[in-house]
């Protein structure tokens, strides 16, 4: 009996240590892929502990996916060594204190037009490149610039990458740079000043001084549209006008990898909106309707930088704040 207890204890000890080794190998691969370096051994050890917790959580989500209990898979990405609190600190859309804007137009479906059953604006070459905001809370700038890139491509037939850093540096009268910003209240700045190219005013991922040069402006916007409260109107806008910026709650998206994102617990109230993204299409797969969303967390995240959201259920508050520019 004693011998048996000893033997089974050894089995547990061995498998725990081999799990530790497997996790260690995954951590090394993760560090290499995402260029992670840590200050010292202590930080390395604490990041490894966080990574292991996150890995267990991802594995149990994917086990539920295998059982048909989840609609999407999760994977290790650049956030795998961050706590949920650290991740949330990067989400910085400002909604609560935004001014009430009256000088914008509501969306109206053009006479005789109707939204198609599905659309993917990537196929029409009007979606700019996937970018990476890194640890700066600049989602608002990426969503606004992405929408302006699309409006310009709809007009010219060519995609030109435009500058997020300009918005971060030059709209500090209403926004907070890497600490967050607003959506439609920022469009009047682009209307008046225009945007430089990404090449002329490149992304730094931190707050900087405004070096705006009006001679380098690629485009201004003519006007912008703001609406909220209807998934049907959002579909009509995306289907007939082009990509639309939306505010969402992104707390649950940290490890999204593949599939149609559905989280019934994701908040839908305006107070929970903490991230801005660009809806660039919609469709259906095996009877499940989805939105196609362009994110700003690089191409290693999600479906090559995109996420598909369940459509028709106000997933994570997607109909709360909707806006797009016109050129
Ligand atoms: C698009 O860009 C290409 C390459 O710069 C250029 O040759 C072409 O004329 C542009 N097309 C339009 C419609 O501006
Ligand atoms: C911005 O300008 C101030 C004052 O000229 C200077 O002290 C600061 O270093 C500048 N910041 C950056 C990021 O260049
Ligand atoms: C739409 O926005 C208005 C203010 O702009 C707000 O009063 C209303 O509650 C919003 N509706 C929804 C469904 O978010």
Short mmCIF file of C-alpha atoms and ligand atoms in Angstrom, two decimals:
data_model
loop_
_atom_site.label_atom_id
_atom_site.label_comp_id
_atom_site.label_asym_id
_atom_site.label_seq_id
_atom_site.Cartn_x
_atom_site.Cartn_y
_atom_site.Cartn_z
CA UNK A 1 0.00 0.00 0.00
CA UNK A 2 2.76 2.37 0.99
CA UNK A 3 4.57 1.53 -2.23
CA UNK A 4 1.45 2.29 -4.26
CA UNK A 5 0.95 5.69 -2.62
CA UNK A 6 4.58 6.55 -3.21
CA UNK A 7 4.35 5.48 -6.85
CA UNK A 8 1.22 7.50 -7.59
CA UNK A 9 2.73 10.51 -5.86
CA UNK A 10 5.71 10.19 -8.17
CA UNK A 11 3.46 10.03 -11.23
CA UNK A 12 1.75 13.27 -10.19
CA UNK A 13 5.09 14.90 -9.44
CA UNK A 14 6.53 13.85 -12.78
CA UNK A 15 3.53 15.00 -14.80
CA UNK A 16 3.42 18.32 -12.93
CA UNK A 17 7.07 18.89 -13.68
CA UNK A 18 6.68 17.91 -17.34
CA UNK A 19 3.70 20.30 -17.59
CA UNK A 20 5.96 22.95 -16.11
CA UNK A 21 8.54 22.14 -18.80
CA UNK A 22 5.96 22.24 -21.57
CA UNK A 23 4.71 25.60 -20.31
CA UNK A 24 8.31 26.80 -20.16
CA UNK A 25 8.85 25.84 -23.81
CA UNK A 26 5.62 27.64 -24.79
CA UNK A 27 6.73 30.69 -22.83
CA UNK A 28 10.09 30.73 -24.65
CA UNK A 29 8.33 30.49 -28.02
CA UNK A 30 5.90 33.25 -26.95
CA UNK A 31 8.75 35.57 -25.91
CA UNK A 32 10.56 34.98 -29.18
CA UNK A 33 7.47 35.51 -31.36
CA UNK A 34 6.41 38.71 -29.64
CA UNK A 35 9.87 40.13 -28.92
CA UNK A 36 9.31 40.12 -25.15
CA UNK A 37 12.21 40.92 -22.83
CA UNK A 38 12.01 41.43 -19.09
CA UNK A 39 14.02 43.61 -16.74
CA UNK A 40 15.33 40.81 -14.53
CA UNK A 41 14.82 37.24 -13.29
CA UNK A 42 12.14 38.33 -10.84
CA UNK A 43 10.02 39.91 -13.55
CA UNK A 44 10.63 36.93 -15.82
CA UNK A 45 9.36 34.62 -13.08
CA UNK A 46 6.27 36.70 -12.36
CA UNK A 47 5.45 37.03 -16.10
CA UNK A 48 5.85 33.26 -16.48
CA UNK A 49 3.40 32.72 -13.60
CA UNK A 50 0.84 35.06 -15.26
CA UNK A 51 1.45 33.33 -18.61
CA UNK A 52 0.76 29.90 -17.07
CA UNK A 53 -2.52 31.12 -15.53
CA UNK A 54 -3.58 32.60 -18.88
CA UNK A 55 -2.56 29.44 -20.72
CA UNK A 56 -4.77 27.30 -18.41
CA UNK A 57 -7.67 29.68 -19.02
CA UNK A 58 -7.17 29.53 -22.82
CA UNK A 59 -6.93 25.72 -22.70
CA UNK A 60 -10.15 25.39 -20.73
CA UNK A 61 -11.95 27.77 -23.13
CA UNK A 62 -10.77 25.69 -26.09
CA UNK A 63 -11.82 22.45 -24.34
CA UNK A 64 -15.33 23.97 -24.03
CA UNK A 65 -15.13 24.90 -27.73
CA UNK A 66 -14.38 21.24 -28.56
CA UNK A 67 -17.51 20.27 -26.63
CA UNK A 68 -19.58 22.75 -28.64
CA UNK A 69 -20.03 25.07 -25.64
CA UNK A 70 -18.20 28.06 -27.14
CA UNK A 71 -18.49 29.61 -30.63
CA UNK A 72 -14.88 30.72 -31.06
CA UNK A 73 -11.35 29.62 -30.17
CA UNK A 74 -8.76 31.44 -28.12
CA UNK A 75 -5.01 31.47 -28.60
CA UNK A 76 -1.78 32.75 -27.13
CA UNK A 77 -1.04 36.24 -28.41
CA UNK A 78 0.92 39.31 -27.31
CA UNK A 79 -1.36 39.75 -24.27
CA UNK A 80 -0.59 36.30 -22.80
CA UNK A 81 1.87 37.66 -20.19
CA UNK A 82 -0.48 40.46 -19.07
CA UNK A 83 -3.03 40.36 -16.26
CA UNK A 84 -6.61 41.26 -17.13
CA UNK A 85 -6.15 44.54 -15.22
CA UNK A 86 -3.08 45.44 -17.32
CA UNK A 87 -4.99 44.60 -20.49
CA UNK A 88 -7.95 46.72 -19.43
CA UNK A 89 -5.67 49.69 -18.78
CA UNK A 90 -4.88 49.73 -22.52
CA UNK A 91 -8.56 50.02 -23.45
CA UNK A 92 -9.24 53.73 -23.46
CA UNK A 93 -12.24 54.84 -25.48
CA UNK A 94 -13.83 57.86 -23.75
CA UNK A 95 -17.60 57.83 -24.01
CA UNK A 96 -18.97 59.03 -20.69
CA UNK A 97 -17.95 62.69 -20.83
CA UNK A 98 -18.22 63.38 -24.52
CA UNK A 99 -20.10 66.51 -25.52
CA UNK A 100 -23.47 66.18 -27.20
CA UNK A 101 -22.93 66.94 -30.86
CA UNK A 102 -25.69 68.44 -32.95
CA UNK A 103 -23.82 69.48 -36.08
CA UNK A 104 -23.69 66.00 -37.58
CA UNK A 105 -26.11 64.20 -39.85
CA UNK A 106 -27.93 60.95 -39.09
CA UNK A 107 -27.64 58.00 -41.41
CA UNK A 108 -30.32 57.81 -44.10
CA UNK A 109 -30.62 54.97 -46.55
CA UNK A 110 -30.50 56.48 -50.05
CA UNK A 111 -33.81 56.36 -51.91
CA UNK A 112 -34.29 52.99 -53.60
CA UNK A 113 -31.14 51.50 -52.01
CA UNK A 114 -31.05 48.41 -49.84
CA UNK A 115 -28.26 46.67 -47.96
CA UNK A 116 -26.97 43.43 -49.51
CA UNK A 117 -27.22 40.17 -47.52
CA UNK A 118 -23.47 40.21 -47.05
CA UNK A 119 -20.55 42.49 -47.84
CA UNK A 120 -16.80 42.48 -47.21
CA UNK A 121 -15.18 45.80 -48.05
CA UNK A 122 -11.73 44.14 -48.10
CA UNK A 123 -12.75 42.52 -51.39
CA UNK A 124 -13.36 45.99 -52.84
CA UNK A 125 -9.91 47.21 -51.81
CA UNK A 126 -11.15 49.99 -49.52
CA UNK A 127 -9.77 48.74 -46.19
CA UNK A 128 -6.42 50.08 -44.97
CA UNK A 129 -3.72 47.87 -43.45
CA UNK A 130 -4.05 46.22 -40.03
CA UNK A 131 -1.92 48.23 -37.58
CA UNK A 132 -0.81 47.75 -33.98
CA UNK A 133 -1.53 50.37 -31.32
CA UNK A 134 0.86 48.51 -28.93
CA UNK A 135 0.52 49.56 -25.28
CA UNK A 136 -0.81 53.08 -26.06
CA UNK A 137 -4.54 53.61 -25.41
CA UNK A 138 -5.06 55.01 -28.91
CA UNK A 139 -7.79 52.69 -30.25
CA UNK A 140 -9.93 55.79 -30.94
CA UNK A 141 -7.25 57.23 -33.30
CA UNK A 142 -6.85 53.91 -35.15
CA UNK A 143 -10.60 53.51 -35.64
CA UNK A 144 -11.02 57.11 -36.87
CA UNK A 145 -8.01 56.93 -39.18
CA UNK A 146 -9.11 53.51 -40.49
CA UNK A 147 -12.51 54.96 -41.37
CA UNK A 148 -10.89 57.95 -43.08
CA UNK A 149 -8.59 55.62 -45.08
CA UNK A 150 -11.71 53.75 -46.24
CA UNK A 151 -13.63 56.93 -47.12
CA UNK A 152 -10.62 58.11 -49.16
CA UNK A 153 -10.30 54.74 -50.92
CA UNK A 154 -14.03 54.81 -51.76
CA UNK A 155 -13.43 58.17 -53.40
CA UNK A 156 -10.07 57.54 -55.15
CA UNK A 157 -9.92 53.77 -55.58
CA UNK A 158 -6.60 53.67 -53.73
CA UNK A 159 -5.74 52.91 -50.12
CA UNK A 160 -3.32 55.36 -48.48
CA UNK A 161 -2.20 54.72 -44.91
CA UNK A 162 -2.89 57.82 -42.77
CA UNK A 163 -1.51 59.10 -39.46
CA UNK A 164 -2.82 58.11 -36.02
CA UNK A 165 0.06 59.90 -34.29
CA UNK A 166 -1.18 63.23 -35.66
CA UNK A 167 -4.52 62.73 -33.88
CA UNK A 168 -2.75 61.63 -30.68
CA UNK A 169 -0.44 64.68 -30.68
CA UNK A 170 -2.72 67.38 -32.12
CA UNK A 171 -6.19 66.87 -30.58
CA UNK A 172 -5.15 67.25 -26.95
CA UNK A 173 -7.74 70.00 -26.47
CA UNK A 174 -10.43 67.31 -26.43
CA UNK A 175 -8.58 63.95 -26.22
CA UNK A 176 -6.00 62.36 -23.92
CA UNK A 177 -3.54 60.80 -26.38
CA UNK A 178 -2.42 57.36 -25.21
CA UNK A 179 -4.77 57.70 -22.23
CA UNK A 180 -7.84 57.69 -24.45
CA UNK A 181 -10.00 59.71 -26.78
CA UNK A 182 -13.42 60.23 -28.32
CA UNK A 183 -14.90 59.25 -31.67
CA UNK A 184 -17.32 61.57 -33.53
CA UNK A 185 -16.28 64.65 -31.49
CA UNK A 186 -12.82 64.25 -33.13
CA UNK A 187 -14.12 64.32 -36.72
CA UNK A 188 -14.40 68.16 -36.85
CA UNK A 189 -10.60 68.29 -36.36
CA UNK A 190 -10.09 66.08 -39.44
CA UNK A 191 -12.69 68.15 -41.30
CA UNK A 192 -10.78 71.37 -40.61
CA UNK A 193 -7.14 70.19 -40.68
CA UNK A 194 -7.04 66.93 -42.61
CA UNK A 195 -4.67 64.01 -42.02
CA UNK A 196 -1.05 63.50 -43.07
CA UNK A 197 0.15 60.11 -44.30
CA UNK A 198 1.47 57.41 -41.96
CA UNK A 199 4.84 57.79 -43.74
CA UNK A 200 5.06 61.55 -43.08
CA UNK A 201 3.76 61.43 -39.50
CA UNK A 202 4.64 57.90 -38.29
CA UNK A 203 3.28 56.12 -35.23
CA UNK A 204 5.33 56.38 -32.02
CA UNK A 205 2.99 54.63 -29.59
CA UNK A 206 3.40 57.39 -27.00
CA UNK A 207 2.24 60.95 -26.48
CA UNK A 208 4.22 63.55 -28.42
CA UNK A 209 4.19 67.19 -29.46
CA UNK A 210 2.08 68.16 -32.45
CA UNK A 211 4.21 68.59 -35.61
CA UNK A 212 1.27 68.97 -38.01
CA UNK A 213 2.30 70.39 -41.39
CA UNK A 214 -0.66 71.53 -43.52
CA UNK A 215 1.41 71.21 -46.71
CA UNK A 216 1.58 67.42 -46.16
CA UNK A 217 -2.15 66.81 -45.74
CA UNK A 218 -3.39 63.87 -47.84
CA UNK A 219 -7.09 64.43 -47.26
CA UNK A 220 -9.70 66.24 -45.22
CA UNK A 221 -13.20 64.87 -44.67
CA UNK A 222 -16.28 66.65 -45.96
CA UNK A 223 -18.68 65.63 -43.22
CA UNK A 224 -19.49 62.75 -40.93
CA UNK A 225 -22.51 60.73 -39.89
CA UNK A 226 -23.44 59.65 -36.37
CA UNK A 227 -26.16 57.24 -35.29
CA UNK A 228 -26.93 54.66 -32.62
CA UNK A 229 -29.42 52.17 -31.30
CA UNK A 230 -30.18 49.90 -34.29
CA UNK A 231 -28.43 46.87 -35.69
CA UNK A 232 -30.55 47.21 -38.86
CA UNK A 233 -29.37 50.79 -39.43
CA UNK A 234 -25.77 49.71 -38.81
CA UNK A 235 -26.23 47.02 -41.48
CA UNK A 236 -27.71 49.56 -43.93
CA UNK A 237 -24.81 51.95 -43.31
CA UNK A 238 -22.08 49.30 -43.68
CA UNK A 239 -23.88 47.71 -46.63
CA UNK A 240 -24.43 50.89 -48.63
CA UNK A 241 -22.04 53.61 -47.38
CA UNK A 242 -18.87 51.79 -46.27
CA UNK A 243 -16.96 50.89 -43.07
CA UNK A 244 -18.35 52.32 -39.81
CA UNK A 245 -16.54 53.07 -36.54
CA UNK A 246 -18.14 51.48 -33.46
CA UNK A 247 -17.48 51.58 -29.72
CA UNK A 248 -17.52 48.22 -27.93
CA UNK A 249 -16.61 46.60 -24.62
CA UNK A 250 -13.43 44.66 -25.42
CA UNK A 251 -12.71 43.05 -22.05
CA UNK A 252 -13.56 39.55 -23.30
CA UNK A 253 -11.63 39.74 -26.59
CA UNK A 254 -8.12 39.41 -25.13
CA UNK A 255 -7.38 35.89 -26.45
CA UNK A 256 -9.80 35.75 -29.40
CA UNK A 257 -8.31 33.62 -32.14
CA UNK A 258 -10.89 32.31 -34.61
CA UNK A 259 -14.64 31.99 -35.20
CA UNK A 260 -17.72 34.06 -34.43
CA UNK A 261 -17.22 35.84 -31.12
CA UNK A 262 -20.19 35.38 -28.80
CA UNK A 263 -20.08 36.25 -25.09
CA UNK A 264 -23.48 36.55 -23.49
CA UNK A 265 -21.92 38.16 -20.40
CA UNK A 266 -20.32 40.99 -22.36
CA UNK A 267 -21.83 44.32 -21.15
CA UNK A 268 -23.94 46.37 -23.59
CA UNK A 269 -24.35 49.61 -21.67
CA UNK A 270 -22.65 52.81 -22.79
CA UNK A 271 -20.69 53.05 -19.52
CA UNK A 272 -18.82 49.84 -20.44
CA UNK A 273 -17.64 50.94 -23.90
CA UNK A 274 -13.85 50.93 -23.71
CA UNK A 275 -12.59 50.16 -27.24
CA UNK A 276 -13.13 51.50 -30.77
CA UNK A 277 -12.92 49.41 -33.94
CA UNK A 278 -14.05 49.53 -37.57
CA UNK A 279 -16.91 47.38 -38.92
CA UNK A 280 -15.85 46.52 -42.49
CA UNK A 281 -18.54 44.04 -43.48
CA UNK A 282 -21.01 41.38 -42.42
CA UNK A 283 -22.24 37.96 -43.46
CA UNK A 284 -23.49 34.60 -42.23
CA UNK A 285 -21.81 31.26 -41.65
CA UNK A 286 -23.84 28.05 -41.04
CA UNK A 287 -26.84 30.14 -40.08
CA UNK A 288 -24.92 32.41 -37.68
CA UNK A 289 -24.88 36.11 -38.60
CA UNK A 290 -21.69 38.08 -37.96
CA UNK A 291 -20.03 41.47 -38.32
CA UNK A 292 -16.48 41.64 -39.73
CA UNK A 293 -14.42 43.98 -37.58
CA UNK A 294 -10.99 45.49 -38.16
CA UNK A 295 -9.00 45.81 -34.92
CA UNK A 296 -5.73 47.61 -34.13
CA UNK A 297 -3.85 44.88 -32.26
CA UNK A 298 -1.62 43.70 -35.13
CA UNK A 299 -1.98 40.77 -37.53
CA UNK A 300 -0.90 38.12 -34.99
CA UNK A 301 -4.16 38.73 -33.09
CA UNK A 302 -7.49 37.13 -34.10
CA UNK A 303 -8.24 36.29 -37.73
CA UNK A 304 -5.15 38.06 -39.16
CA UNK A 305 -6.05 41.19 -37.17
CA UNK A 306 -9.83 40.93 -37.67
CA UNK A 307 -12.59 39.58 -35.43
CA UNK A 308 -16.06 38.37 -36.36
CA UNK A 309 -18.75 39.41 -33.87
CA UNK A 310 -22.16 37.76 -33.47
CA UNK A 311 -24.66 40.01 -35.29
CA UNK A 312 -28.20 40.82 -34.20
CA UNK A 313 -27.56 40.63 -30.44
CA UNK A 314 -25.94 44.03 -29.74
CA UNK A 315 -22.76 42.09 -28.94
CA UNK A 316 -20.66 44.07 -26.42
CA UNK A 317 -22.72 47.23 -27.08
CA UNK A 318 -21.87 47.49 -30.80
CA UNK A 319 -24.91 49.70 -31.61
CA UNK A 320 -24.23 52.30 -28.92
CA UNK A 321 -21.88 54.64 -30.81
CA UNK A 322 -21.67 54.42 -34.63
CA UNK A 323 -20.00 56.97 -36.88
CA UNK A 324 -18.25 57.35 -40.24
CA UNK A 325 -16.74 60.15 -42.31
CA UNK A 326 -17.58 61.22 -45.88
CA UNK A 327 -15.08 62.55 -48.39
C1 LIG B 1 -3.64 54.24 -57.48
O1 LIG B 1 -2.25 54.16 -57.17
C2 LIG B 1 -1.46 53.68 -58.24
C3 LIG B 1 -0.05 53.49 -57.74
O2 LIG B 1 0.37 54.57 -56.97
C4 LIG B 1 -1.57 54.67 -59.41
O3 LIG B 1 -0.83 54.21 -60.50
C5 LIG B 1 -3.02 54.82 -59.80
O4 LIG B 1 -3.15 55.82 -60.80
C6 LIG B 1 -3.89 55.20 -58.62
N1 LIG B 1 -5.28 55.17 -58.99
C7 LIG B 1 -6.12 56.15 -58.69
C8 LIG B 1 -7.53 55.94 -59.14
O5 LIG B 1 -5.78 57.17 -58.11
C1 LIG B 2 7.70 68.46 -26.38
O1 LIG B 2 8.10 69.79 -26.23
C2 LIG B 2 8.59 70.11 -24.95
C3 LIG B 2 8.82 71.62 -24.89
O2 LIG B 2 9.48 72.07 -26.02
C4 LIG B 2 9.85 69.29 -24.69
O3 LIG B 2 10.35 69.56 -23.40
C5 LIG B 2 9.51 67.81 -24.79
O4 LIG B 2 10.68 67.03 -24.67
C6 LIG B 2 8.85 67.51 -26.14
N1 LIG B 2 8.37 66.14 -26.12
C7 LIG B 2 8.65 65.28 -27.10
C8 LIG B 2 8.07 63.91 -26.96
O5 LIG B 2 9.32 65.57 -28.07
C1 LIG B 3 -28.26 57.22 -28.58
O1 LIG B 3 -27.60 58.44 -28.30
C2 LIG B 3 -28.39 59.38 -27.58
C3 LIG B 3 -27.58 60.63 -27.40
O2 LIG B 3 -26.73 60.89 -28.46
C4 LIG B 3 -28.77 58.78 -26.24
O3 LIG B 3 -29.61 59.68 -25.56
C5 LIG B 3 -29.45 57.44 -26.43
O4 LIG B 3 -29.66 56.85 -25.18
C6 LIG B 3 -28.61 56.52 -27.28
N1 LIG B 3 -29.31 55.28 -27.53
C7 LIG B 3 -28.74 54.09 -27.44
C8 LIG B 3 -29.60 52.91 -27.71
O5 LIG B 3 -27.56 53.95 -27.15
#
